[in-house]
């Protein structure tokens, strides 16, 4: 038996029939950070496949927002990806990422304007490439990005000085639907309208190549 996020009954069936669907393996991870327990769904394929730690944050989902069922097979489509990492590795990478962010924030504001620092940050955060940094205020932009990423990690219990302990984990297959024109992404187990975050990252060459050349 496998676990999967059930597609909403009121989701537009015509979109399912016309679009491209695949099932992303998510690790449902229950862990303890400090004195608090957290449970979230973490991508276990795209982020580790591309080596982009920030994608763990973008693809993070709360299992309370979906309905999880069990069956011998996923109900729609044939593409079910296999996880290529586990909960321990995900939390270890995120904790290290949080330490790196904290170290960057502790540096002076002036140091963020140094060319090498700009390049290092550009390669680390949100798919911004070094070639993109000349058209805007780098210092303010990256400082804000550091703050956003740090706050998001803090919210899910990934803090620099906290020991993180995995309590339980299992795999939940999560449906991702791409429209027939290959421009819009939906999360049919979560909501009816398009996914703004996933539609946005679909424009990135790394993501598009992975999905349309290797997955679909």
mmCIF file of C-alpha atoms in Angstrom, residues 6 22 29-30 34 41 43 66 71 74 83 87 89 94 99 105 107 120-121 123 137 152 173 181 203 211:
data_model
loop_
_atom_site.group_PDB
_atom_site.id
_atom_site.type_symbol
_atom_site.label_atom_id
_atom_site.label_comp_id
_atom_site.label_asym_id
_atom_site.label_seq_id
_atom_site.Cartn_x
_atom_site.Cartn_y
_atom_site.Cartn_z
ATOM 1 C CA UNK A 6 -6.107 12.741 -2.702
ATOM 2 C CA UNK A 22 3.138 13.371 -12.043
ATOM 3 C CA UNK A 29 8.405 14.192 8.523
ATOM 4 C CA UNK A 30 7.623 14.500 12.204
ATOM 5 C CA UNK A 34 13.995 22.230 20.942
ATOM 6 C CA UNK A 41 5.826 17.448 3.931
ATOM 7 C CA UNK A 43 10.054 17.251 -1.352
ATOM 8 C CA UNK A 66 -4.600 17.860 2.345
ATOM 9 C CA UNK A 71 -4.129 2.450 -2.009
ATOM 10 C CA UNK A 74 -2.026 6.357 -7.383
ATOM 11 C CA UNK A 83 12.398 9.488 -3.362
ATOM 12 C CA UNK A 87 14.221 12.838 6.364
ATOM 13 C CA UNK A 89 19.375 14.110 5.112
ATOM 14 C CA UNK A 94 18.367 22.566 6.080
ATOM 15 C CA UNK A 99 23.771 28.060 9.989
ATOM 16 C CA UNK A 105 23.442 37.848 8.663
ATOM 17 C CA UNK A 107 28.447 39.882 8.806
ATOM 18 C CA UNK A 120 28.360 33.479 -3.167
ATOM 19 C CA UNK A 121 24.900 34.647 -2.179
ATOM 20 C CA UNK A 123 24.572 30.953 -6.099
ATOM 21 C CA UNK A 137 20.534 47.146 -5.367
ATOM 22 C CA UNK A 152 10.940 30.710 7.173
ATOM 23 C CA UNK A 173 2.872 10.964 -3.113
ATOM 24 C CA UNK A 181 0.270 24.690 -22.711
ATOM 25 C CA UNK A 203 9.934 29.367 -15.679
ATOM 26 C CA UNK A 211 10.311 18.138 -15.682
#
